[in-house]
mmCIF file of C-alpha atoms in Angstrom:
data_model
loop_
_atom_site.group_PDB
_atom_site.id
_atom_site.type_symbol
_atom_site.label_atom_id
_atom_site.label_comp_id
_atom_site.label_asym_id
_atom_site.label_seq_id
_atom_site.Cartn_x
_atom_site.Cartn_y
_atom_site.Cartn_z
ATOM 1 C CA MET A 1227 0.000 0.000 0.000
ATOM 2 C CA LEU A 1228 1.392 3.368 -1.032
ATOM 3 C CA TYR A 1229 0.771 6.513 0.998
ATOM 4 C CA VAL A 1230 1.740 10.147 0.392
ATOM 5 C CA ILE A 1231 3.224 12.715 2.784
ATOM 6 C CA ASP A 1232 4.016 16.315 1.816
ATOM 7 C CA SER A 1233 5.591 18.720 4.285
ATOM 8 C CA HIS A 1234 4.264 22.033 2.994
ATOM 9 C CA CYS A 1235 1.215 23.547 1.334
ATOM 10 C CA ASP A 1236 -0.466 26.954 1.580
ATOM 11 C CA SER A 1237 -4.009 25.911 0.682
ATOM 12 C CA ILE A 1238 -5.475 27.411 3.853
ATOM 13 C CA GLN A 1239 -4.923 30.891 2.392
ATOM 14 C CA LYS A 1240 -7.201 30.096 -0.546
ATOM 15 C CA LEU A 1241 -9.642 28.466 1.845
ATOM 16 C CA ALA A 1242 -9.734 31.684 3.894
ATOM 17 C CA GLU A 1243 -10.338 33.705 0.726
ATOM 18 C CA GLY A 1244 -13.294 31.475 -0.124
ATOM 19 C CA LYS A 1245 -11.679 30.262 -3.344
ATOM 20 C CA GLN A 1246 -11.697 26.510 -2.673
ATOM 21 C CA PRO A 1247 -12.040 23.852 0.020
ATOM 22 C CA LEU A 1248 -8.977 22.762 1.943
ATOM 23 C CA VAL A 1249 -8.829 19.476 0.011
ATOM 24 C CA ASN A 1250 -9.041 20.456 -3.635
ATOM 25 C CA PRO A 1251 -8.679 18.489 -6.888
ATOM 26 C CA TYR A 1252 -4.882 18.793 -7.036
ATOM 27 C CA ASN A 1253 -3.362 19.188 -3.561
ATOM 28 C CA PHE A 1254 -4.102 15.677 -2.242
ATOM 29 C CA SER A 1255 -3.574 12.292 -3.814
ATOM 30 C CA LYS A 1256 -6.566 10.730 -5.528
ATOM 31 C CA LYS A 1257 -5.118 7.221 -5.268
ATOM 32 C CA HIS A 1258 -3.519 6.980 -1.830
ATOM 33 C CA PRO A 1259 -4.183 8.125 1.756
ATOM 34 C CA HIS A 1260 -2.294 11.398 2.121
ATOM 35 C CA LEU A 1261 -0.854 13.405 5.011
ATOM 36 C CA GLN A 1262 -0.405 17.092 4.189
ATOM 37 C CA PHE A 1263 1.412 19.633 6.356
ATOM 38 C CA VAL A 1264 -0.822 22.726 6.063
ATOM 39 C CA ALA A 1265 0.877 26.028 6.859
ATOM 40 C CA LEU A 1266 -0.723 28.794 8.904
ATOM 41 C CA PHE A 1267 0.932 31.862 7.456
ATOM 42 C CA CYS A 1268 1.496 34.512 10.124
ATOM 43 C CA GLY A 1269 4.305 36.674 8.797
ATOM 44 C CA TRP A 1270 2.672 38.678 6.005
ATOM 45 C CA PRO A 1271 4.648 41.616 4.541
ATOM 46 C CA LYS A 1272 4.058 44.931 6.335
ATOM 47 C CA GLU A 1273 2.095 43.253 9.139
ATOM 48 C CA ASP A 1274 3.184 43.872 12.719
ATOM 49 C CA SER A 1275 3.143 40.990 15.172
ATOM 50 C CA GLU A 1276 -0.387 41.715 16.370
ATOM 51 C CA ALA A 1277 -1.781 41.738 12.830
ATOM 52 C CA SER A 1278 0.078 38.518 12.030
ATOM 53 C CA TYR A 1279 -1.283 36.926 15.187
ATOM 54 C CA ASN A 1280 -4.805 37.942 14.176
ATOM 55 C CA ARG A 1281 -4.233 36.454 10.725
ATOM 56 C CA ALA A 1282 -3.183 33.165 12.299
ATOM 57 C CA MET A 1283 -6.316 33.198 14.464
ATOM 58 C CA ARG A 1284 -8.482 33.685 11.382
ATOM 59 C CA TYR A 1285 -6.722 30.780 9.695
ATOM 60 C CA PHE A 1286 -7.303 28.596 12.762
ATOM 61 C CA GLY A 1287 -10.980 29.477 12.546
ATOM 62 C CA HIS A 1288 -11.222 28.679 8.849
ATOM 63 C CA PHE A 1289 -9.376 25.419 9.414
ATOM 64 C CA HIS A 1290 -11.725 24.236 12.155
ATOM 65 C CA ILE A 1291 -14.764 25.091 10.042
ATOM 66 C CA ALA A 1292 -13.238 23.145 7.135
ATOM 67 C CA ARG A 1293 -12.511 20.221 9.456
ATOM 68 C CA GLU A 1294 -16.244 19.910 10.068
ATOM 69 C CA LYS A 1295 -17.403 20.682 6.521
ATOM 70 C CA GLU A 1296 -14.846 18.353 4.957
ATOM 71 C CA LYS A 1297 -14.872 15.625 7.597
ATOM 72 C CA ASP A 1298 -15.201 13.012 4.890
ATOM 73 C CA ALA A 1299 -12.114 14.425 3.135
ATOM 74 C CA PHE A 1300 -9.576 14.722 5.983
ATOM 75 C CA VAL A 1301 -8.901 14.460 9.697
ATOM 76 C CA GLN A 1302 -6.544 16.521 11.829
ATOM 77 C CA VAL A 1303 -3.579 14.691 13.345
ATOM 78 C CA ARG A 1304 -1.500 15.751 16.335
ATOM 79 C CA ASN A 1305 0.724 12.713 16.924
ATOM 80 C CA TYR A 1306 2.099 9.691 15.140
ATOM 81 C CA SER A 1307 -0.627 7.318 16.280
ATOM 82 C CA ASP A 1308 -3.187 9.670 14.706
ATOM 83 C CA ILE A 1309 -1.377 9.280 11.373
ATOM 84 C CA GLU A 1310 -1.326 5.501 11.669
ATOM 85 C CA LYS A 1311 -5.040 5.461 12.512
ATOM 86 C CA ALA A 1312 -5.946 7.764 9.607
ATOM 87 C CA PHE A 1313 -3.935 5.763 7.098
ATOM 88 C CA SER A 1314 -5.239 2.426 8.369
ATOM 89 C CA GLU A 1315 -8.760 3.734 7.781
ATOM 90 C CA GLY A 1316 -7.853 4.990 4.299
ATOM 91 C CA LYS A 1317 -8.298 8.636 5.319
ATOM 92 C CA ASN A 1318 -6.417 11.790 4.384
ATOM 93 C CA ALA A 1319 -4.815 13.701 7.236
ATOM 94 C CA VAL A 1320 -3.648 17.245 7.986
ATOM 95 C CA LEU A 1321 -0.848 18.324 10.329
ATOM 96 C CA LEU A 1322 -0.720 22.053 11.099
ATOM 97 C CA SER A 1323 2.493 24.040 10.760
ATOM 98 C CA VAL A 1324 3.440 27.707 11.048
ATOM 99 C CA GLU A 1325 5.226 29.589 8.297
ATOM 100 C CA GLY A 1326 6.767 32.856 9.423
ATOM 101 C CA ALA A 1327 6.257 33.086 13.186
ATOM 102 C CA THR A 1328 5.873 36.857 13.488
ATOM 103 C CA GLY A 1329 2.403 36.111 14.854
ATOM 104 C CA LEU A 1330 3.880 34.427 17.923
ATOM 105 C CA LYS A 1331 4.513 37.988 19.150
ATOM 106 C CA GLY A 1332 7.759 36.748 20.692
ATOM 107 C CA SER A 1333 5.664 35.076 23.390
ATOM 108 C CA THR A 1334 6.232 31.589 24.753
ATOM 109 C CA ASP A 1335 2.602 31.671 25.927
ATOM 110 C CA VAL A 1336 1.401 32.087 22.329
ATOM 111 C CA LEU A 1337 3.820 29.368 21.242
ATOM 112 C CA ARG A 1338 2.174 27.024 23.734
ATOM 113 C CA ASP A 1339 -1.326 28.076 22.643
ATOM 114 C CA PHE A 1340 -0.432 27.211 19.050
ATOM 115 C CA TYR A 1341 0.932 23.860 20.177
ATOM 116 C CA TYR A 1342 -2.219 22.980 22.078
ATOM 117 C CA ALA A 1343 -4.236 23.922 18.966
ATOM 118 C CA GLY A 1344 -2.307 21.251 17.066
ATOM 119 C CA VAL A 1345 0.656 23.084 15.509
ATOM 120 C CA ARG A 1346 3.643 20.765 15.566
ATOM 121 C CA VAL A 1347 6.035 22.312 12.999
ATOM 122 C CA CYS A 1348 7.301 25.897 13.025
ATOM 123 C CA GLY A 1349 9.347 28.059 10.680
ATOM 124 C CA LEU A 1350 10.532 31.133 12.570
ATOM 125 C CA ALA A 1351 10.656 33.676 9.758
ATOM 126 C CA TRP A 1352 9.252 34.307 6.287
ATOM 127 C CA LEU A 1353 10.463 37.891 6.390
ATOM 128 C CA SER A 1354 12.981 38.892 9.034
ATOM 129 C CA ASN A 1355 11.216 39.531 12.331
ATOM 130 C CA ASP A 1356 11.896 39.739 16.065
ATOM 131 C CA LEU A 1357 12.875 36.063 16.118
ATOM 132 C CA ALA A 1358 15.201 35.482 13.171
ATOM 133 C CA LYS A 1359 16.535 36.719 9.864
ATOM 134 C CA SER A 1360 15.032 35.302 6.687
ATOM 135 C CA ASN A 1361 16.744 34.445 3.419
ATOM 136 C CA ARG A 1362 15.591 37.835 2.102
ATOM 137 C CA VAL A 1363 18.363 39.584 4.025
ATOM 138 C CA TYR A 1364 20.584 39.046 1.012
ATOM 139 C CA GLU A 1365 18.307 40.718 -1.527
ATOM 140 C CA ASN A 1366 17.531 43.497 0.962
ATOM 141 C CA GLY A 1367 21.168 44.141 1.830
ATOM 142 C CA GLU A 1368 20.684 43.371 5.526
ATOM 143 C CA GLU A 1369 23.297 41.929 7.815
ATOM 144 C CA ASP A 1370 22.671 38.275 8.545
ATOM 145 C CA THR A 1371 22.672 38.279 12.347
ATOM 146 C CA GLY A 1372 20.789 34.992 12.722
ATOM 147 C CA LEU A 1373 18.425 34.255 15.587
ATOM 148 C CA THR A 1374 17.678 37.026 18.050
ATOM 149 C CA ASP A 1375 17.708 36.580 21.819
ATOM 150 C CA ILE A 1376 13.901 36.334 21.718
ATOM 151 C CA GLY A 1377 14.115 33.766 18.943
ATOM 152 C CA ARG A 1378 16.515 31.680 20.985
ATOM 153 C CA GLU A 1379 14.124 31.693 23.935
ATOM 154 C CA ILE A 1380 11.264 30.663 21.655
ATOM 155 C CA VAL A 1381 13.335 27.742 20.355
ATOM 156 C CA LYS A 1382 14.290 26.622 23.862
ATOM 157 C CA ASP A 1383 10.671 26.685 24.982
ATOM 158 C CA GLY A 1384 9.563 24.964 21.791
ATOM 159 C CA ASN A 1385 12.097 22.239 22.470
ATOM 160 C CA ARG A 1386 10.388 21.554 25.784
ATOM 161 C CA LEU A 1387 7.081 21.149 23.953
ATOM 162 C CA GLY A 1388 8.636 18.836 21.377
ATOM 163 C CA ARG A 1389 8.367 21.280 18.494
ATOM 164 C CA ILE A 1390 9.766 20.331 15.075
ATOM 165 C CA TRP A 1391 11.699 23.294 13.641
ATOM 166 C CA ASP A 1392 11.665 24.185 9.959
ATOM 167 C CA VAL A 1393 14.573 26.058 8.348
ATOM 168 C CA SER A 1394 12.940 26.820 4.973
ATOM 169 C CA HIS A 1395 12.909 30.640 4.523
ATOM 170 C CA LEU A 1396 15.618 31.210 7.139
ATOM 171 C CA SER A 1397 18.850 33.030 6.418
ATOM 172 C CA ASP A 1398 21.999 30.953 6.417
ATOM 173 C CA LYS A 1399 23.081 32.051 9.911
ATOM 174 C CA SER A 1400 19.554 31.610 11.278
ATOM 175 C CA CYS A 1401 19.566 28.089 9.852
ATOM 176 C CA TRP A 1402 22.825 27.216 11.558
ATOM 177 C CA ASP A 1403 21.762 28.863 14.833
ATOM 178 C CA LEU A 1404 18.546 26.848 14.825
ATOM 179 C CA ALA A 1405 20.380 23.628 13.989
ATOM 180 C CA GLU A 1406 22.604 24.218 17.006
ATOM 181 C CA LEU A 1407 19.721 24.950 19.387
ATOM 182 C CA SER A 1408 17.111 22.413 18.295
ATOM 183 C CA ASP A 1409 16.790 19.292 20.405
ATOM 184 C CA LYS A 1410 15.329 17.389 17.455
ATOM 185 C CA PRO A 1411 16.478 16.945 13.877
ATOM 186 C CA ILE A 1412 15.455 19.959 11.813
ATOM 187 C CA ILE A 1413 13.553 19.905 8.547
ATOM 188 C CA ALA A 1414 13.611 22.060 5.430
ATOM 189 C CA SER A 1415 9.951 21.551 4.637
ATOM 190 C CA HIS A 1416 10.054 23.081 1.144
ATOM 191 C CA SER A 1417 13.564 23.746 -0.129
ATOM 192 C CA ASN A 1418 15.772 22.418 -2.908
ATOM 193 C CA PHE A 1419 19.558 22.572 -3.394
ATOM 194 C CA ARG A 1420 21.605 25.673 -4.087
ATOM 195 C CA ALA A 1421 24.173 23.620 -5.995
ATOM 196 C CA LEU A 1422 21.603 23.285 -8.805
ATOM 197 C CA ALA A 1423 19.604 26.512 -8.422
ATOM 198 C CA SER A 1424 21.254 29.498 -6.784
ATOM 199 C CA HIS A 1425 18.187 30.969 -5.052
ATOM 200 C CA THR A 1426 18.855 31.631 -1.356
ATOM 201 C CA ARG A 1427 15.672 29.741 -0.464
ATOM 202 C CA ASN A 1428 17.589 26.592 -1.326
ATOM 203 C CA LEU A 1429 20.006 24.718 0.915
ATOM 204 C CA THR A 1430 23.768 24.766 0.601
ATOM 205 C CA ASP A 1431 25.349 21.316 0.534
ATOM 206 C CA ASP A 1432 26.715 21.885 4.042
ATOM 207 C CA MET A 1433 23.208 22.659 5.324
ATOM 208 C CA ALA A 1434 21.809 19.601 3.592
ATOM 209 C CA ARG A 1435 24.560 17.390 5.011
ATOM 210 C CA GLU A 1436 23.823 18.679 8.514
ATOM 211 C CA ILE A 1437 20.110 17.919 8.146
ATOM 212 C CA ILE A 1438 20.968 14.452 6.841
ATOM 213 C CA ARG A 1439 23.558 13.848 9.560
ATOM 214 C CA ARG A 1440 21.019 14.636 12.255
ATOM 215 C CA GLY A 1441 18.252 12.536 10.735
ATOM 216 C CA GLY A 1442 16.136 15.438 9.502
ATOM 217 C CA MET A 1443 14.093 15.820 6.337
ATOM 218 C CA ILE A 1444 14.150 17.882 3.141
ATOM 219 C CA GLY A 1445 10.972 18.444 1.128
ATOM 220 C CA LEU A 1446 11.373 18.949 -2.628
ATOM 221 C CA ASN A 1447 9.799 22.282 -3.645
ATOM 222 C CA LEU A 1448 7.891 22.692 -6.929
ATOM 223 C CA CYS A 1449 8.530 26.454 -7.198
ATOM 224 C CA THR A 1450 10.180 26.852 -10.603
ATOM 225 C CA ALA A 1451 12.636 29.509 -9.389
ATOM 226 C CA PHE A 1452 14.010 27.015 -6.878
ATOM 227 C CA ILE A 1453 14.442 24.297 -9.515
ATOM 228 C CA ALA A 1454 16.758 26.062 -11.985
ATOM 229 C CA ASP A 1455 18.127 29.513 -12.744
ATOM 230 C CA ASP A 1456 17.531 28.912 -16.455
ATOM 231 C CA LYS A 1457 13.777 29.136 -17.133
ATOM 232 C CA ALA A 1458 14.069 26.554 -19.898
ATOM 233 C CA LYS A 1459 15.207 24.013 -17.295
ATOM 234 C CA GLN A 1460 12.485 24.690 -14.729
ATOM 235 C CA THR A 1461 10.857 21.292 -15.246
ATOM 236 C CA VAL A 1462 10.044 18.177 -13.250
ATOM 237 C CA SER A 1463 13.038 16.519 -14.897
ATOM 238 C CA THR A 1464 15.334 19.100 -13.303
ATOM 239 C CA LEU A 1465 13.455 18.779 -10.006
ATOM 240 C CA PHE A 1466 14.428 15.118 -10.085
ATOM 241 C CA ASP A 1467 18.028 16.237 -10.583
ATOM 242 C CA HIS A 1468 17.672 17.801 -7.125
ATOM 243 C CA LEU A 1469 16.522 14.419 -5.837
ATOM 244 C CA ASP A 1470 19.575 12.825 -7.432
ATOM 245 C CA HIS A 1471 21.774 15.465 -5.807
ATOM 246 C CA CYS A 1472 20.329 14.637 -2.409
ATOM 247 C CA LEU A 1473 21.081 10.973 -3.024
ATOM 248 C CA GLU A 1474 24.677 11.907 -3.846
ATOM 249 C CA LEU A 1475 24.890 13.720 -0.495
ATOM 250 C CA GLY A 1476 23.783 10.549 1.297
ATOM 251 C CA GLY A 1477 20.177 11.614 1.815
ATOM 252 C CA GLU A 1478 18.234 8.662 0.434
ATOM 253 C CA ASN A 1479 16.400 8.383 3.767
ATOM 254 C CA ASN A 1480 15.985 12.139 4.270
ATOM 255 C CA ILE A 1481 14.136 13.352 1.179
ATOM 256 C CA GLY A 1482 10.415 13.685 0.525
ATOM 257 C CA PHE A 1483 7.786 15.914 -1.020
ATOM 258 C CA GLY A 1484 7.474 19.558 0.067
ATOM 259 C CA GLY A 1485 5.527 20.881 -2.884
ATOM 260 C CA ASP A 1486 4.582 24.397 -1.660
ATOM 261 C CA ILE A 1487 1.253 23.831 -3.394
ATOM 262 C CA ASP A 1488 -0.934 26.962 -3.539
ATOM 263 C CA GLY A 1489 2.099 28.961 -2.438
ATOM 264 C CA ILE A 1490 3.681 29.245 -5.894
ATOM 265 C CA GLY A 1491 2.566 30.923 -9.073
ATOM 266 C CA SER A 1492 3.460 28.278 -11.626
ATOM 267 C CA TYR A 1493 4.300 24.589 -11.628
ATOM 268 C CA PRO A 1494 7.087 22.809 -13.509
ATOM 269 C CA ALA A 1495 6.166 21.128 -16.781
ATOM 270 C CA PRO A 1496 4.554 18.712 -17.386
ATOM 271 C CA LEU A 1497 2.535 19.079 -14.152
ATOM 272 C CA THR A 1498 -0.997 20.410 -14.415
ATOM 273 C CA LEU A 1499 -3.600 21.285 -11.778
ATOM 274 C CA GLU A 1500 -6.265 19.187 -13.444
ATOM 275 C CA THR A 1501 -5.603 16.286 -11.099
ATOM 276 C CA SER A 1502 -3.442 15.336 -8.123
ATOM 277 C CA VAL A 1503 0.046 16.829 -8.353
ATOM 278 C CA HIS A 1504 1.445 14.044 -6.171
ATOM 279 C CA ASP A 1505 -0.046 11.267 -8.267
ATOM 280 C CA GLN A 1506 1.550 12.884 -11.316
ATOM 281 C CA LEU A 1507 4.929 13.119 -9.557
ATOM 282 C CA ILE A 1508 4.821 9.456 -8.546
ATOM 283 C CA ASP A 1509 4.005 8.417 -12.115
ATOM 284 C CA LEU A 1510 6.813 10.627 -13.455
ATOM 285 C CA MET A 1511 9.279 9.128 -10.984
ATOM 286 C CA ALA A 1512 8.381 5.664 -12.208
ATOM 287 C CA ALA A 1513 8.768 6.809 -15.827
ATOM 288 C CA ARG A 1514 12.236 8.165 -15.006
ATOM 289 C CA GLY A 1515 13.231 4.705 -13.815
ATOM 290 C CA TYR A 1516 13.444 5.198 -10.053
ATOM 291 C CA SER A 1517 13.004 1.974 -8.121
ATOM 292 C CA ASP A 1518 9.770 1.183 -6.313
ATOM 293 C CA GLU A 1519 11.747 1.290 -3.069
ATOM 294 C CA LEU A 1520 12.976 4.835 -3.685
ATOM 295 C CA ILE A 1521 9.564 6.041 -4.842
ATOM 296 C CA GLU A 1522 8.049 4.717 -1.616
ATOM 297 C CA LYS A 1523 10.743 6.417 0.458
ATOM 298 C CA VAL A 1524 10.192 9.792 -1.200
ATOM 299 C CA ALA A 1525 6.406 9.475 -1.276
ATOM 300 C CA TYR A 1526 5.975 8.625 2.405
ATOM 301 C CA LYS A 1527 8.363 6.180 4.103
ATOM 302 C CA ASN A 1528 11.090 8.697 4.924
ATOM 303 C CA TYR A 1529 8.639 11.114 6.505
ATOM 304 C CA MET A 1530 6.809 8.304 8.312
ATOM 305 C CA SER A 1531 10.087 7.201 9.867
ATOM 306 C CA PHE A 1532 10.959 10.783 10.825
ATOM 307 C CA LEU A 1533 7.537 11.471 12.330
ATOM 308 C CA LYS A 1534 7.510 8.212 14.274
ATOM 309 C CA LYS A 1535 10.694 9.335 16.020
ATOM 310 C CA ASN A 1536 9.959 13.040 16.377
ATOM 311 C CA LEU A 1537 6.241 13.888 16.379
#
């Protein structure tokens, strides 16, 4: 039995805008039970921490309404046994994450509130905030000072809760600071490899090796700008080159899907949004000649192993 796990999608934003349900025709598998990490975005440009907190609260509200309206489509999971139960019953599942933690307001109390609401994964910054610098420091000409003192306290408190920390969107120094402070292996929920595409949202090989060394996870991102610098090469074939690169770094057990679905403007050819993106990716992996064992690892087994140890 094949399952699917993807560590990042932004579909809740479209849900909040009334554009579509949380489970739509392309963001979940149509063939296999699917666990999707759904990101609560609370670091919007030009929002202060209070406004970002309020945005997160709205997203929580929309999510809980969707959980009732779409109860036949998905269930919320908070721990590993919830995932096992959902999959054994052939159900889709959703695990909440935070992308850009400006909305935490630098408060460990808010961090705990989010945890008790079911958030298990947290990325500290989308834009630089009072917790950490983001990858955008380089395009903005800022100094990369890494995690702030407040950010360090948030990480320490999150460690006590068992938080999984996500380095996608962090600056290089913030990434290394977080890797040093986190009690658990870190993940890059939706990042590719800078060796193949130079965008600063991607991981350097040293970052990737550190994630692999510690038993973390890397989620392959479908954003075309993170696949190749040359637009002509921004295809699924080149995305699979990133997979091959991870294998070369020793990450066969540390790579999965992190599609960034509904968070990107265009998708690499030949993907379409007419049907499940993940089902298409699995078929394209098979067509490329990847073994059934590797396809299963990327599709779900690597993340299942990680979550069993760390969720």
